[in-house]
Short mmCIF file of C-alpha atoms in Angstrom, two decimals:
data_model
loop_
_atom_site.label_atom_id
_atom_site.label_comp_id
_atom_site.label_asym_id
_atom_site.label_seq_id
_atom_site.Cartn_x
_atom_site.Cartn_y
_atom_site.Cartn_z
CA MET A 753 -2.34 -26.62 -4.75
CA MET A 754 0.19 -25.51 -7.28
CA ARG A 755 -1.33 -23.59 -10.12
CA ALA A 756 -1.45 -25.36 -13.42
CA ARG A 757 0.32 -22.52 -15.14
CA VAL A 758 3.86 -23.69 -14.83
CA PHE A 759 6.39 -22.68 -17.38
CA VAL A 760 9.78 -24.15 -17.50
CA PHE A 761 12.31 -22.38 -19.61
CA VAL A 762 15.56 -24.12 -20.07
CA VAL A 763 17.63 -21.60 -21.83
CA ALA A 764 19.78 -23.58 -24.16
CA THR A 765 22.46 -21.15 -25.00
CA LEU A 766 23.10 -22.30 -28.52
CA ALA A 767 24.41 -19.72 -30.90
CA GLY A 768 21.70 -17.25 -31.80
CA ALA A 769 19.14 -18.70 -29.43
CA LEU A 770 19.10 -15.74 -27.10
CA PRO A 771 17.46 -12.48 -28.00
CA ALA A 772 20.04 -10.54 -26.08
CA GLY A 773 22.84 -12.88 -26.86
CA ALA A 774 25.20 -10.78 -28.91
CA GLN A 775 28.70 -12.04 -28.29
CA THR A 776 31.32 -9.48 -27.53
CA PRO A 777 34.92 -10.54 -27.83
CA SER A 778 37.66 -8.46 -26.32
CA THR A 779 41.33 -9.16 -26.13
CA GLN A 780 42.92 -9.10 -22.70
CA PRO A 781 46.58 -8.57 -21.94
CA GLY A 782 48.52 -11.78 -22.17
CA ALA A 783 46.73 -12.85 -25.35
CA THR A 784 43.64 -14.02 -23.51
CA THR A 785 40.36 -13.41 -25.25
CA GLU A 786 37.24 -12.67 -23.27
CA VAL A 787 33.96 -13.44 -24.92
CA SER A 788 30.75 -12.28 -23.33
CA GLU A 789 27.07 -12.68 -24.00
CA ARG A 790 24.07 -10.96 -22.47
CA PHE A 791 21.03 -12.71 -21.17
CA SER A 792 17.78 -10.98 -20.34
CA ARG A 793 14.41 -12.13 -19.03
CA SER A 794 11.45 -10.64 -17.25
CA SER A 795 8.89 -12.76 -15.41
CA HIS A 796 5.81 -12.08 -13.34
CA LEU A 797 5.87 -13.13 -9.69
CA ASP A 798 2.75 -13.25 -7.55
CA ALA A 799 2.55 -11.33 -4.30
CA ASN A 800 4.75 -12.71 -1.52
CA GLY A 801 6.47 -15.08 -3.92
CA ALA A 802 9.97 -16.45 -3.69
CA PHE A 803 13.04 -15.81 -5.82
CA ASP A 804 15.93 -18.25 -5.65
CA LEU A 805 19.27 -18.07 -7.41
CA ILE A 806 22.22 -20.42 -7.57
CA ASN A 807 25.30 -19.11 -9.30
CA LEU A 808 28.74 -20.61 -9.49
CA HIS A 809 31.06 -17.75 -10.34
CA GLY A 810 30.24 -14.10 -10.85
CA ASN A 811 28.88 -11.15 -8.94
CA ILE A 812 25.24 -10.74 -8.06
CA VAL A 813 23.33 -7.50 -7.53
CA ILE A 814 19.73 -7.73 -6.40
CA THR A 815 17.46 -4.78 -5.84
CA ALA A 816 13.83 -4.54 -4.83
CA GLY A 817 11.64 -2.85 -7.40
CA SER A 818 8.16 -1.43 -7.37
CA GLY A 819 6.54 -3.73 -9.92
CA ARG A 820 5.47 -7.35 -9.91
CA ASP A 821 8.10 -8.53 -12.35
CA VAL A 822 11.42 -10.17 -11.73
CA THR A 823 13.91 -8.82 -14.24
CA ILE A 824 17.07 -10.78 -14.81
CA GLU A 825 20.00 -9.24 -16.63
CA ALA A 826 23.04 -11.45 -16.87
CA VAL A 827 26.38 -11.34 -18.60
CA LYS A 828 28.12 -14.60 -19.31
CA ARG A 829 31.87 -14.41 -19.72
CA VAL A 830 34.56 -16.83 -20.82
CA GLN A 831 38.27 -16.18 -21.06
CA ARG A 832 40.48 -18.38 -23.21
CA PRO A 833 43.60 -17.88 -25.34
CA ASN A 834 41.78 -19.32 -28.32
CA PRO A 835 38.81 -17.08 -29.32
CA ASN A 836 36.99 -19.93 -31.03
CA ALA A 837 37.29 -22.11 -27.96
CA ALA A 838 36.08 -19.20 -25.84
CA ARG A 839 33.01 -18.76 -28.03
CA ALA A 840 32.28 -22.46 -27.98
CA LEU A 841 32.64 -22.66 -24.21
CA LEU A 842 30.34 -19.68 -23.82
CA GLN A 843 27.58 -21.74 -25.41
CA THR A 844 27.90 -24.40 -22.76
CA ILE A 845 26.92 -22.08 -19.91
CA ASP A 846 23.27 -22.59 -19.15
CA ILE A 847 21.08 -20.15 -17.32
CA GLN A 848 18.00 -22.08 -16.33
CA VAL A 849 14.92 -20.18 -15.29
CA VAL A 850 12.05 -22.08 -13.75
CA GLU A 851 8.90 -20.02 -13.43
CA GLU A 852 5.93 -20.76 -11.27
CA ALA A 853 3.23 -18.41 -10.16
CA ASN A 854 4.72 -17.82 -6.74
CA ARG A 855 8.32 -18.83 -7.28
CA ILE A 856 11.11 -18.14 -9.73
CA GLU A 857 14.26 -20.19 -9.61
CA VAL A 858 17.39 -19.31 -11.54
CA ARG A 859 20.38 -21.54 -11.79
CA THR A 860 23.58 -21.38 -13.77
CA SER A 861 25.39 -24.52 -14.75
CA TYR A 862 28.77 -25.06 -16.29
CA PRO A 863 30.11 -28.16 -17.88
CA ARG A 864 32.99 -30.28 -16.79
CA PRO A 865 35.95 -29.99 -16.49
CA ARG A 866 35.67 -28.11 -13.26
CA ASN A 867 38.22 -25.41 -13.87
CA PHE A 868 35.83 -23.70 -16.16
CA PRO A 869 37.15 -20.31 -17.29
CA GLY A 870 33.80 -18.59 -17.18
CA SER A 871 31.48 -16.62 -14.98
CA VAL A 872 28.02 -15.09 -14.98
CA ASP A 873 27.30 -11.67 -13.46
CA PHE A 874 23.68 -11.04 -12.52
CA THR A 875 21.76 -7.81 -12.06
CA ILE A 876 18.30 -8.62 -10.81
CA THR A 877 15.25 -6.69 -9.73
CA VAL A 878 12.60 -8.42 -7.66
CA PRO A 879 9.24 -7.27 -6.26
CA ALA A 880 9.67 -5.76 -2.82
CA ASP A 881 7.59 -8.48 -1.19
CA ALA A 882 9.48 -11.38 -2.77
CA THR A 883 11.54 -13.54 -0.46
CA VAL A 884 15.06 -13.88 -1.81
CA SER A 885 17.51 -16.72 -1.41
CA VAL A 886 20.91 -16.78 -3.11
CA ARG A 887 23.71 -19.29 -3.12
CA ALA A 888 26.96 -18.50 -4.90
CA THR A 889 30.28 -20.24 -5.06
CA GLY A 890 32.61 -17.48 -6.18
CA GLY A 891 31.58 -13.86 -6.29
CA GLY A 892 30.02 -11.17 -4.20
CA ILE A 893 26.39 -10.57 -3.40
CA ARG A 894 24.95 -7.09 -3.01
CA ALA A 895 21.28 -6.85 -2.12
CA THR A 896 19.27 -3.71 -1.45
CA GLY A 897 15.74 -3.28 -0.16
CA ILE A 898 14.82 -6.93 -0.51
CA ARG A 899 13.00 -9.33 1.75
CA VAL A 900 15.80 -11.71 2.48
CA GLU A 901 15.86 -15.28 3.56
CA ALA A 902 19.39 -16.50 2.91
CA LEU A 903 22.49 -15.19 1.13
CA ARG A 904 25.46 -17.52 0.94
CA THR A 905 28.76 -17.36 -0.88
CA VAL A 906 32.01 -19.23 -0.57
CA ALA A 907 34.44 -16.61 -1.82
CA GLY A 908 33.15 -13.07 -1.94
CA ASP A 909 31.66 -10.29 0.10
CA ILE A 910 28.03 -9.94 1.06
CA ASP A 911 26.47 -6.49 1.36
CA LEU A 912 22.90 -6.35 2.54
CA VAL A 913 21.31 -2.93 2.74
CA ASP A 914 17.86 -1.85 3.98
CA ALA A 915 16.49 -5.36 3.81
CA SER A 916 13.90 -7.09 5.92
CA ALA A 917 12.79 -10.58 6.82
CA ASP A 918 9.56 -11.84 8.26
CA GLN A 919 11.33 -14.28 10.48
CA PHE A 920 14.85 -15.52 9.97
CA ALA A 921 17.53 -13.90 7.84
CA THR A 922 20.92 -15.40 7.28
CA ALA A 923 24.02 -14.32 5.40
CA SER A 924 27.17 -16.38 5.32
CA ALA A 925 30.50 -16.35 3.57
CA VAL A 926 33.44 -18.67 3.89
CA SER A 927 36.07 -16.22 2.71
CA GLY A 928 34.64 -12.73 2.60
CA ASN A 929 33.12 -9.91 4.57
CA VAL A 930 29.49 -9.83 5.60
CA THR A 931 28.15 -6.30 5.93
CA VAL A 932 24.58 -5.56 6.90
CA ARG A 933 22.95 -2.16 7.20
CA GLY A 934 19.36 -1.39 8.07
CA LEU A 935 18.17 -4.99 8.27
CA LYS A 936 14.96 -5.71 10.17
CA ALA A 937 14.14 -9.29 11.08
CA SER A 938 13.03 -11.43 13.96
CA ALA A 939 16.29 -13.34 13.92
CA ILE A 940 19.52 -12.66 12.07
CA GLN A 941 22.46 -15.00 11.64
CA LEU A 942 25.67 -13.74 10.04
CA THR A 943 28.77 -15.86 9.70
CA THR A 944 32.13 -15.92 7.99
CA VAL A 945 35.31 -17.87 8.51
CA SER A 946 37.92 -15.53 7.00
CA GLY A 947 36.42 -12.09 6.91
CA ASN A 948 34.72 -9.47 8.99
CA VAL A 949 31.10 -9.20 10.04
CA ARG A 950 29.68 -5.73 10.46
CA VAL A 951 26.12 -4.89 11.42
CA ASP A 952 24.93 -1.32 11.31
CA ASN A 953 21.59 0.14 12.41
CA SER A 954 19.71 -3.11 12.23
CA ARG A 955 16.87 -4.39 14.37
CA ALA A 956 16.30 -7.95 15.47
CA ALA A 957 15.02 -9.84 18.45
CA ARG A 958 17.88 -12.30 17.99
CA LEU A 959 21.25 -11.65 16.39
CA MET A 960 24.11 -14.06 16.01
CA ALA A 961 27.25 -12.78 14.31
CA ARG A 962 30.30 -14.95 14.13
CA ALA A 963 33.74 -14.91 12.52
CA VAL A 964 36.74 -17.12 13.01
CA SER A 965 39.68 -15.02 11.89
CA GLY A 966 37.98 -11.67 11.36
CA ASP A 967 36.37 -8.93 13.42
CA VAL A 968 32.75 -8.79 14.45
CA GLU A 969 31.14 -5.40 14.96
CA TYR A 970 27.66 -4.25 15.86
CA ALA A 971 26.82 -0.57 15.67
CA GLY A 972 23.50 0.94 16.59
CA GLU A 973 20.72 0.58 19.12
CA LEU A 974 19.86 -2.58 20.96
CA SER A 975 16.34 -3.93 20.84
CA ARG A 976 14.65 -4.21 24.18
CA SER A 977 14.54 -7.91 25.04
CA GLY A 978 16.89 -8.55 22.13
CA ARG A 979 19.54 -11.24 22.40
CA TYR A 980 22.90 -10.65 20.76
CA GLU A 981 25.71 -13.13 20.41
CA LEU A 982 28.90 -11.79 18.83
CA VAL A 983 31.80 -14.19 18.61
CA SER A 984 35.21 -14.22 17.00
CA HIS A 985 38.10 -16.56 17.55
CA SER A 986 41.10 -14.42 16.63
CA GLY A 987 39.42 -11.16 15.64
CA ASP A 988 38.04 -8.35 17.76
CA VAL A 989 34.46 -8.07 18.91
CA ARG A 990 33.17 -4.51 19.03
CA LEU A 991 29.86 -3.11 20.14
CA LEU A 992 29.24 0.55 19.35
CA LEU A 993 26.00 1.41 21.07
CA SER A 994 23.60 4.26 20.65
CA GLY A 995 20.27 4.68 22.39
CA ALA A 996 19.40 4.03 25.99
CA THR A 997 18.51 0.34 26.03
CA GLY A 998 20.00 -1.41 29.01
CA PHE A 999 21.65 -4.78 28.77
CA ASP A 1000 22.86 -7.81 30.62
CA VAL A 1001 26.30 -8.76 29.36
CA GLN A 1002 28.68 -11.68 29.44
CA ALA A 1003 31.87 -10.56 27.72
CA ASN A 1004 34.98 -12.70 27.71
CA SER A 1005 38.31 -13.00 26.00
CA PHE A 1006 40.83 -15.73 26.67
CA SER A 1007 43.97 -13.83 25.82
CA GLY A 1008 42.70 -10.42 24.71
CA THR A 1009 41.16 -7.62 26.72
CA VAL A 1010 37.59 -6.74 27.57
CA GLN A 1011 36.54 -3.18 28.19
CA SER A 1012 33.34 -1.22 28.47
CA ASP A 1013 32.51 2.48 28.33
CA PHE A 1014 29.33 1.70 30.22
CA PRO A 1015 29.20 1.39 33.99
CA ILE A 1016 28.44 -2.27 34.47
CA THR A 1017 26.92 -3.52 37.67
CA ARG A 1018 29.02 -6.57 38.10
CA ARG A 1019 27.90 -9.93 39.36
CA GLY A 1020 29.41 -13.35 39.68
CA ARG A 1021 31.86 -14.81 42.13
CA GLY A 1022 33.35 -11.42 42.81
CA GLY A 1023 30.04 -10.27 44.24
CA GLU A 1024 27.91 -7.28 43.39
CA GLY A 1025 29.25 -3.82 43.01
CA ASN A 1026 29.71 -1.00 40.60
CA GLY A 1027 32.79 -0.85 38.51
CA ARG A 1028 34.18 -0.14 35.10
CA GLY A 1029 34.77 -3.03 32.77
CA ALA A 1030 38.43 -2.20 32.60
CA ALA A 1031 38.74 -3.39 36.17
CA THR A 1032 38.40 -6.98 34.93
CA PRO A 1033 40.57 -7.13 31.83
CA ARG A 1034 39.38 -10.44 30.40
CA ALA A 1035 35.80 -10.83 31.57
CA ILE A 1036 32.80 -8.71 32.34
CA ARG A 1037 29.58 -10.14 33.64
CA GLY A 1038 26.91 -7.78 34.74
CA ALA A 1039 24.18 -5.37 33.80
CA PHE A 1040 23.73 -1.86 32.56
CA GLY A 1041 20.52 0.09 32.93
CA ASP A 1042 17.36 -1.96 32.81
CA ALA A 1043 19.23 -5.03 31.52
CA SER A 1044 16.48 -5.61 28.98
CA ALA A 1045 18.79 -6.81 26.20
CA MET A 1046 21.13 -9.74 26.57
CA LEU A 1047 24.66 -9.66 25.18
CA VAL A 1048 27.07 -12.53 24.81
CA LEU A 1049 30.41 -11.25 23.49
CA ARG A 1050 33.26 -13.65 23.11
CA ALA A 1051 36.72 -13.60 21.60
CA PHE A 1052 39.46 -16.13 22.06
CA SER A 1053 42.55 -14.10 21.23
CA GLY A 1054 40.91 -10.85 20.10
CA ASN A 1055 39.71 -7.94 22.17
CA VAL A 1056 36.15 -7.23 23.22
CA SER A 1057 34.89 -3.69 23.59
CA ILE A 1058 31.59 -1.99 24.34
CA THR A 1059 31.72 1.67 23.47
CA ARG A 1060 29.33 4.55 23.05
CA ARG A 1061 28.69 5.49 19.48
CA MET B 1228 -6.37 -46.38 50.79
CA ASN B 1229 -2.82 -46.75 49.63
CA CYS B 1230 -0.24 -44.05 48.98
CA GLU B 1231 -0.90 -43.85 45.21
CA THR B 1232 -4.40 -42.58 45.97
CA TYR B 1233 -2.93 -39.34 47.28
CA GLU B 1234 -0.55 -38.45 44.45
CA ASN B 1235 -2.38 -35.27 43.53
CA GLN B 1236 -2.82 -34.19 47.12
CA LEU B 1237 0.86 -34.79 47.82
CA GLY B 1238 1.80 -32.30 45.12
CA ASP B 1239 -0.67 -29.74 46.44
CA TYR B 1240 0.58 -30.26 49.97
CA VAL B 1241 4.19 -29.66 48.94
CA ASP B 1242 3.03 -26.51 47.16
CA GLY B 1243 1.63 -25.27 50.44
CA ALA B 1244 -2.00 -26.34 50.39
CA ARG B 1245 -3.50 -27.29 53.77
CA ALA B 1246 -6.94 -28.70 54.59
CA SER B 1247 -9.32 -25.96 55.70
CA GLY B 1248 -12.32 -28.03 56.73
CA LEU B 1249 -14.33 -26.96 53.69
CA PRO B 1250 -16.05 -29.74 51.68
CA GLY B 1251 -13.67 -29.32 48.75
CA ASP B 1252 -10.70 -30.10 50.97
CA ALA B 1253 -11.96 -33.51 52.06
CA ARG B 1254 -9.36 -35.40 50.06
CA LEU B 1255 -6.59 -33.09 51.27
CA ALA B 1256 -7.74 -33.66 54.86
CA ALA B 1257 -7.71 -37.40 54.24
CA PHE B 1258 -4.19 -37.12 52.87
CA GLU B 1259 -3.04 -35.22 55.94
CA ARG B 1260 -4.43 -37.97 58.16
CA HIS B 1261 -2.68 -40.56 55.97
CA LEU B 1262 0.54 -38.58 56.02
CA ALA B 1263 0.63 -38.52 59.80
CA GLY B 1264 1.02 -42.28 59.85
CA CYS B 1265 2.89 -43.01 56.59
CA ALA B 1266 6.68 -42.87 56.64
CA ARG B 1267 6.88 -43.29 52.84
CA CYS B 1268 4.73 -40.26 52.13
CA GLN B 1269 6.53 -38.26 54.79
CA ALA B 1270 9.80 -39.02 53.01
CA LEU B 1271 8.28 -38.06 49.67
CA VAL B 1272 7.02 -34.76 51.04
CA ALA B 1273 10.44 -34.05 52.49
CA ASP B 1274 12.16 -34.86 49.18
CA PHE B 1275 9.76 -32.83 47.06
CA THR B 1276 9.96 -29.90 49.43
CA SER B 1277 13.73 -30.00 49.23
CA ILE B 1278 13.66 -30.19 45.42
CA ARG B 1279 11.15 -27.38 45.21
CA GLY B 1280 13.34 -25.17 47.36
CA ALA B 1281 16.45 -26.00 45.35
CA ALA B 1282 14.67 -25.32 42.07
CA ALA B 1283 13.55 -21.93 43.32
CA ARG B 1284 17.14 -21.03 44.07
CA LEU B 1285 18.48 -22.00 40.63
CA GLU B 1286 19.86 -19.28 38.45
CA GLU B 1287 17.73 -18.66 35.40
CA HIS B 1288 19.36 -19.99 32.25
CA VAL B 1289 18.50 -18.21 29.05
CA PRO B 1290 19.15 -20.15 25.85
CA PRO B 1291 21.90 -18.55 23.79
CA PRO B 1292 20.79 -16.66 20.67
CA ARG B 1293 22.57 -19.22 18.50
CA LEU B 1294 20.21 -21.91 19.73
CA TRP B 1295 17.20 -19.83 18.78
CA THR B 1296 18.53 -18.99 15.35
CA ARG B 1297 19.16 -22.67 14.65
CA VAL B 1298 15.71 -23.65 15.80
CA ALA B 1299 14.24 -20.93 13.63
CA ALA B 1300 16.31 -22.12 10.70
CA SER B 1301 15.20 -25.70 11.10
CA ILE B 1302 11.56 -24.63 11.31
CA GLY B 1303 11.93 -22.88 7.98
CA GLU B 1304 12.84 -26.02 6.04
CA PRO B 1305 9.53 -27.21 4.61
CA GLN B 1306 9.46 -29.91 1.98
CA GLN B 1307 7.84 -27.67 -0.62
CA ARG B 1308 11.16 -25.95 -1.22
CA PRO B 1309 12.95 -26.83 -4.42
CA TRP B 1310 15.48 -29.56 -3.92
CA TRP B 1311 18.42 -27.27 -4.43
CA ARG B 1312 17.37 -25.05 -1.54
CA ARG B 1313 17.46 -27.99 0.79
CA PRO B 1314 21.03 -28.67 1.90
CA LEU B 1315 21.98 -32.28 1.23
CA ALA B 1316 18.45 -33.67 1.30
CA GLY B 1317 17.54 -35.27 -2.00
CA ALA B 1318 20.67 -34.17 -3.75
CA PHE B 1319 22.27 -37.58 -3.58
CA PRO B 1320 19.82 -40.13 -2.22
CA SER B 1321 22.29 -42.99 -2.48
CA TRP B 1322 24.28 -41.36 0.31
CA ALA B 1323 21.29 -41.01 2.54
CA PRO B 1324 22.50 -43.60 5.06
CA VAL B 1325 25.79 -41.77 5.43
CA ALA B 1326 24.00 -38.47 5.78
CA VAL B 1327 21.73 -39.98 8.40
CA ALA B 1328 24.74 -41.30 10.28
CA VAL B 1329 26.38 -37.91 10.19
CA SER B 1330 23.15 -36.25 11.28
CA LEU B 1331 22.85 -38.63 14.19
CA ALA B 1332 26.38 -37.91 15.23
CA LEU B 1333 25.63 -34.21 15.08
CA LEU B 1334 22.44 -34.66 17.03
CA ILE B 1335 24.35 -36.43 19.77
CA ALA B 1336 27.03 -33.79 19.67
CA GLY B 1337 24.39 -31.10 19.92
CA ALA B 1338 22.72 -32.81 22.83
CA THR B 1339 26.05 -33.20 24.54
CA TRP B 1340 26.86 -29.58 23.94
CA LEU B 1341 23.52 -28.47 25.27
CA ALA B 1342 23.91 -30.63 28.34
CA TRP B 1343 27.32 -29.14 28.86
CA THR B 1344 26.11 -25.59 28.49
CA GLN B 1345 23.29 -26.17 30.94
CA GLU B 1346 25.82 -26.74 33.68
CA PRO B 1347 26.42 -23.62 35.76
CA ALA B 1348 29.59 -22.31 34.20
CA ALA B 1349 32.13 -20.21 35.94
CA ALA B 1350 33.26 -17.12 34.15
CA PRO B 1351 36.59 -17.61 32.46
CA HIS B 1352 39.52 -16.85 34.68
CA GLU B 1353 37.26 -16.98 37.74
CA ALA B 1354 37.52 -20.72 37.98
CA VAL B 1355 40.36 -20.88 40.47
CA GLY B 1356 39.20 -22.87 43.46
CA ALA B 1357 35.87 -23.63 41.83
CA PRO B 1358 34.63 -27.09 40.95
CA ALA B 1359 36.06 -28.38 37.69
CA GLU B 1360 34.06 -27.64 34.57
CA PRO B 1361 32.43 -30.51 32.76
CA ASP B 1362 34.75 -32.28 30.37
CA THR B 1363 34.34 -31.43 26.69
CA ALA B 1364 35.69 -34.80 25.64
CA PRO B 1365 32.31 -36.48 24.96
CA ALA B 1366 31.19 -33.59 22.76
CA GLU B 1367 34.56 -33.52 21.04
CA GLU B 1368 34.34 -37.21 20.24
CA HIS B 1369 31.00 -36.78 18.58
CA TYR B 1370 32.16 -33.76 16.62
CA GLU B 1371 35.25 -35.64 15.51
CA ALA B 1372 33.11 -38.55 14.36
CA ALA B 1373 30.90 -36.20 12.38
CA ILE B 1374 33.93 -34.44 10.90
CA ALA B 1375 35.50 -37.75 9.86
CA GLY B 1376 32.31 -38.79 8.07
CA LEU B 1377 31.94 -35.45 6.34
CA GLU B 1378 35.59 -35.37 5.31
CA GLN B 1379 35.08 -38.72 3.66
CA LEU B 1380 32.08 -37.40 1.78
CA ALA B 1381 33.96 -34.26 0.80
CA ALA B 1382 36.91 -36.31 -0.45
CA TRP B 1383 34.63 -38.37 -2.65
CA GLN B 1384 33.16 -35.20 -4.09
CA ASP B 1385 36.41 -33.27 -4.29
CA ALA B 1386 36.74 -33.52 -8.05
CA SER B 1387 33.35 -31.91 -8.50
CA LEU B 1388 34.63 -28.53 -7.36
CA ASP B 1389 36.85 -26.20 -9.32
CA ALA B 1390 40.40 -25.57 -8.19
CA ASP B 1391 39.75 -22.04 -6.88
CA THR B 1392 36.85 -23.16 -4.72
CA ARG B 1393 38.77 -26.14 -3.45
CA ALA B 1394 41.66 -23.85 -2.53
CA VAL B 1395 39.39 -21.44 -0.64
CA LEU B 1396 37.75 -24.26 1.26
CA LYS B 1397 41.10 -25.80 2.07
CA GLN B 1398 42.48 -22.50 3.35
CA ASN B 1399 39.49 -21.97 5.56
CA LEU B 1400 39.54 -25.48 6.91
CA ALA B 1401 43.15 -24.73 7.86
CA VAL B 1402 41.98 -21.58 9.65
CA LEU B 1403 39.53 -23.69 11.61
CA ASP B 1404 42.15 -26.29 12.38
CA ARG B 1405 44.33 -23.54 13.80
CA ALA B 1406 41.44 -22.34 15.95
CA ILE B 1407 40.90 -25.89 17.16
CA SER B 1408 44.59 -26.31 17.95
CA GLU B 1409 44.76 -22.99 19.82
CA SER B 1410 41.69 -23.87 21.85
CA ARG B 1411 43.10 -27.27 22.71
CA ALA B 1412 46.40 -25.73 23.73
CA ALA B 1413 44.52 -23.29 25.96
CA LEU B 1414 42.59 -26.16 27.51
CA ALA B 1415 45.81 -28.02 28.14
CA ASP B 1416 46.97 -25.04 30.22
CA GLU B 1417 43.61 -24.25 31.80
CA PRO B 1418 41.35 -27.30 31.61
CA ALA B 1419 38.54 -25.62 33.53
CA ASP B 1420 38.39 -22.50 31.42
CA ALA B 1421 34.87 -22.16 30.08
CA LEU B 1422 35.86 -19.83 27.25
CA ALA B 1423 38.52 -22.19 25.96
CA GLN B 1424 36.01 -25.01 26.06
CA GLU B 1425 33.44 -22.97 24.20
CA SER B 1426 35.99 -21.81 21.65
CA LEU B 1427 36.94 -25.39 20.95
CA LEU B 1428 33.35 -26.49 20.47
CA ASP B 1429 32.63 -23.39 18.36
CA ALA B 1430 35.53 -24.19 16.07
CA LEU B 1431 34.51 -27.84 15.77
CA ASP B 1432 30.94 -26.80 15.08
CA THR B 1433 32.03 -24.35 12.39
CA LYS B 1434 34.21 -26.99 10.79
CA VAL B 1435 31.26 -29.36 10.62
CA THR B 1436 29.19 -26.62 8.97
CA LEU B 1437 31.90 -25.84 6.45
CA LEU B 1438 32.28 -29.50 5.54
CA GLN B 1439 28.52 -29.81 5.14
CA ASP B 1440 28.59 -26.80 2.82
CA THR B 1441 31.46 -28.34 0.88
CA VAL B 1442 29.50 -31.52 0.27
CA ALA B 1443 26.40 -29.57 -0.71
CA LEU B 1444 28.39 -27.40 -3.11
CA ALA B 1445 29.87 -30.43 -4.75
CA ALA B 1446 26.41 -31.93 -5.14
CA ASP B 1447 25.22 -28.67 -6.69
CA ALA B 1448 28.13 -28.64 -9.11
CA ASP B 1449 27.45 -32.22 -10.11
CA ALA B 1450 23.78 -31.60 -10.67
CA GLY B 1451 24.39 -28.58 -12.81
CA SER B 1452 27.17 -29.79 -15.00
CA ASP B 1453 26.30 -33.19 -16.33
CA ASP B 1454 24.44 -32.07 -19.41
CA ALA B 1455 27.17 -30.26 -21.22
CA ALA B 1456 30.07 -32.26 -19.94
CA GLY B 1457 31.14 -34.12 -23.02
CA ALA B 1458 31.35 -31.21 -25.40
CA ALA B 1459 33.22 -28.98 -23.04
CA LYS B 1460 35.86 -31.53 -22.26
CA GLU B 1461 37.12 -31.34 -25.80
CA LEU B 1462 36.81 -27.59 -26.04
CA ASN B 1463 38.58 -26.65 -22.84
CA GLN B 1464 42.05 -27.57 -24.04
#
């Protein structure tokens, strides 16, 4: 049952309403004035709570901290030729913070019309055991040390460093790179349409990494019994492996090449036998070592490679 | 006794059990006596034995990681989440029938795709002389239906998104359309190529996802912008 202590703060950003709301105008080249305003809040979050953020435009930096508080530092910005209009528009950006004992939700909202000339940059610290979910429209997301559930942006890069997830972690961009280092989760899903996906030194029982027009790269050790699916349509798919985990592999490219540094015991219609991947330029099916991990590597017009790191 | 009486014993018999004369095998012994004079049960034993043998020879199919990640994702969608963490659901209840229709189309497409992927697939470029691969047309039709529905939703919501976001989404839909076209062209040249088939379905699947995200984004923008709309319209001149 939800605890009775529920506070809802709707931060009406009227002039002077914010303690950290000093407006800072600055003139940009081309006679555009940028007006900015700081927003600050700190809220307690119970153990294993959840932190959720929706932002429209602006960059987001989230870091895991040692305390039990969520600290939110934000800078709202508006750029307009007319300084008075810029100041007035700044007041229409709302940062809504909904606090519950085990969940904090933050959401920015802008008014119509849609081509709003503003943005909000966030710098956030969350407890290390908080589960984080972020959805952004325009802007990058950089998260370090957090327990991640989902990071999504339309236009911007995602950098996820030394994070973990109890079960399922996902990061997706439409136009941007998705870079993950040191992520530990049961299942990881990373996707982008126009951008690259790179996974470095991460551990998961299941990994799906997918791009349409960019490259997909996995570097590091394979988990025993792990399943890895790396797919790109027109980009390259690269596996840079360290460690001694064996794997079963299905690697294909329609019009690119497929090559492996590892001696693959081939199977399929061609029969069994030892051979280098280069012997079959567009497809390798077979096993290396104990075949304990499963790899599905696929590119349509890009190249597929499995190399030693 | 009629044949139905021996259903359990028939299964055991096919699995290799034979009456040993011990008291516990009395029903199995009775079945064996029945079997000796029953053409129907003899035919059933022959069929089941054949099926059992064929099943034992089947190659093990391991579900692709993508399937697992989607199952895991769907498991993690409990109702106690705030509405804005649930894609589509609750954001615009008046469109629920459309969303249900789209979901059904996707479900059918997913089922079709799964059925397709369960077929033993030849490795790409090893298909010469092999039986033709299953046709992707049924799955394509369902994807196209889902895409048409989502495009309609996205068009209705188009004005809710800012110009930059609309441009990014449009550019990336064009990227996906190119991928779809390239895959279709490849299939025209090599209809049995498994990789071309999978690339086509991948691209269609990604387009569906992107359109779903577009609709959800627009719903988010609508939900977050109503309050201050009037004042800003005058200010943003």
